C-alpha angles and dihedrals in degrees: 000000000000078000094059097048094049080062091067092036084052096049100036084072101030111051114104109259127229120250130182139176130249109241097224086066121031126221133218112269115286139185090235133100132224107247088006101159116178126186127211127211109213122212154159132198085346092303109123110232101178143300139265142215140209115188146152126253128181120263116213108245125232102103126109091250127034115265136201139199122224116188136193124200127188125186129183116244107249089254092056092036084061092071108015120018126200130182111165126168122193121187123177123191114209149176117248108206097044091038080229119139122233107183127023126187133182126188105188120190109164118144116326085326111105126173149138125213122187131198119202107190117205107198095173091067089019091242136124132209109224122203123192134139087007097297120102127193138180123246130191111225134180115268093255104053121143126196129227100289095024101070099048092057087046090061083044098061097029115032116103103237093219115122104262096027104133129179130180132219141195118216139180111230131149097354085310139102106221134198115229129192119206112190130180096217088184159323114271148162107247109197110196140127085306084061128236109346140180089233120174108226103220122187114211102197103203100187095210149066135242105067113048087031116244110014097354107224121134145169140242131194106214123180119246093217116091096282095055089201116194101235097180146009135205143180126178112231122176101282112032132319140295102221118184117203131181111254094167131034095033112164119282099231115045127206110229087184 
């Protein structure tokens, strides 16, 4: 059942968050829709664990370029909140046009474990002030860091979906500044509840533990049309696999190719 839980705990910092541009200043195009909401069914060894949400939510203006909040949500199933409940909220605030977060926040509830962790990013000296547990420092990170949700949504909107197309990424997570490797592995059909649809299987090596469980890979099936939606998610653990599929906000027009 501690399995089950960790499902939630994986997906609840690692679905692709929304974005969407303020129409006073435009954006550059993105992949993404104003008011897209998808749902996630968790599960593990067919046993539902909980489900999960990406949706948009408004940014104050302000700033010199327009901003959006994107914003994951992940909740136990009442059988595994029985015995380990999780309710974890991730909300990244980020700029548009460079695709760079500014405000991260994390509000994590899973068993008898809460705690809230915040991430201030300064562009303008390339640091971040990091809160957790009350105490709050100040890192120095590399001009192009992403956080948790950011950088999935930076491989949704620029990485090219051929098979062999590869980007990496740098991301602050947990004090550290991490590497990370995103990788399209191939073209494929993905039949699901959305129907029958042309998906590019893309592999994000995280090279480290403490988030996806043991080695911390894990895929995404993202949808070659213009909205490049990601249709399912899965990470190997020791015994068997989480896998995340969309269940609500599948794409309107389905292939049947």
């Amino acid at each position: 059942m501690r399995i089950l839980a960790c499902a939630l705990c994986l997906f609840s910092v690692w679905l692709p968050g929304q974005v969407f541009a303020v129409e006073s200043a435009p954006a550059p195009l993105r992949p993404f829709r104003v008011g897209e909401r998808l749902t996630y069914d968790i599960t593990f060894l067919n046993i539902s664990a909980g489900t999960a949400v990406m949706e948009v939510g408004a940014a104050d203006g302000g700033g010199e370029h327009p901003s959006g909040k994107f914003i994951t949500t992940a909740v136990s199933s009442p059988k595994v909140t029985r015995f380990f409940p999780v309710d974890n909220r991730v909300e990244s605030l980020t700029d548009l046009t460079t695709l760079l977060p500014e405000h991260m926040t994390f509000r994590r509830r899973e068993g008898k474990k809460k705690e809230d962790i915040e991430y201030i990013f300064h562009r303008n000296d390339n640091t971040v002030s990091a809160t957790r547990g009350g105490t709050t420092e100040l890192v120095p990170i590399p001009a192009d860091t992403q956080d948790l949700i950011s950088c999935l949504y930076y491989v949704r909107s620029l990485l090219p979906l051929k098979q062999g197309a590869s980007q990496a990424l740098t991301v602050y997570h947990d004090k550290k500044i991490r590497q990370v490797e995103v990788r399209v592995e191939k073209i494929e059909m993905l039949e699901g509840p959305w129907g029958n649809l042309e998906t590019a299987q893309v592999l994000v090596i995280m090279p480290f533990q403490g988030i996806f469980l043991n080695q911390g890979n894990i895929r995404v099936w993202f949808t070659t049309d213009a909205r490049r939606i990601p249709l399912r998610m899965k990470a190997k653990v020791v015994i068997g696999s989480i896998v995340a599929d969309l269940i609500d906000g599948i794409p309107e027009v389905a292939s049947s190719k």
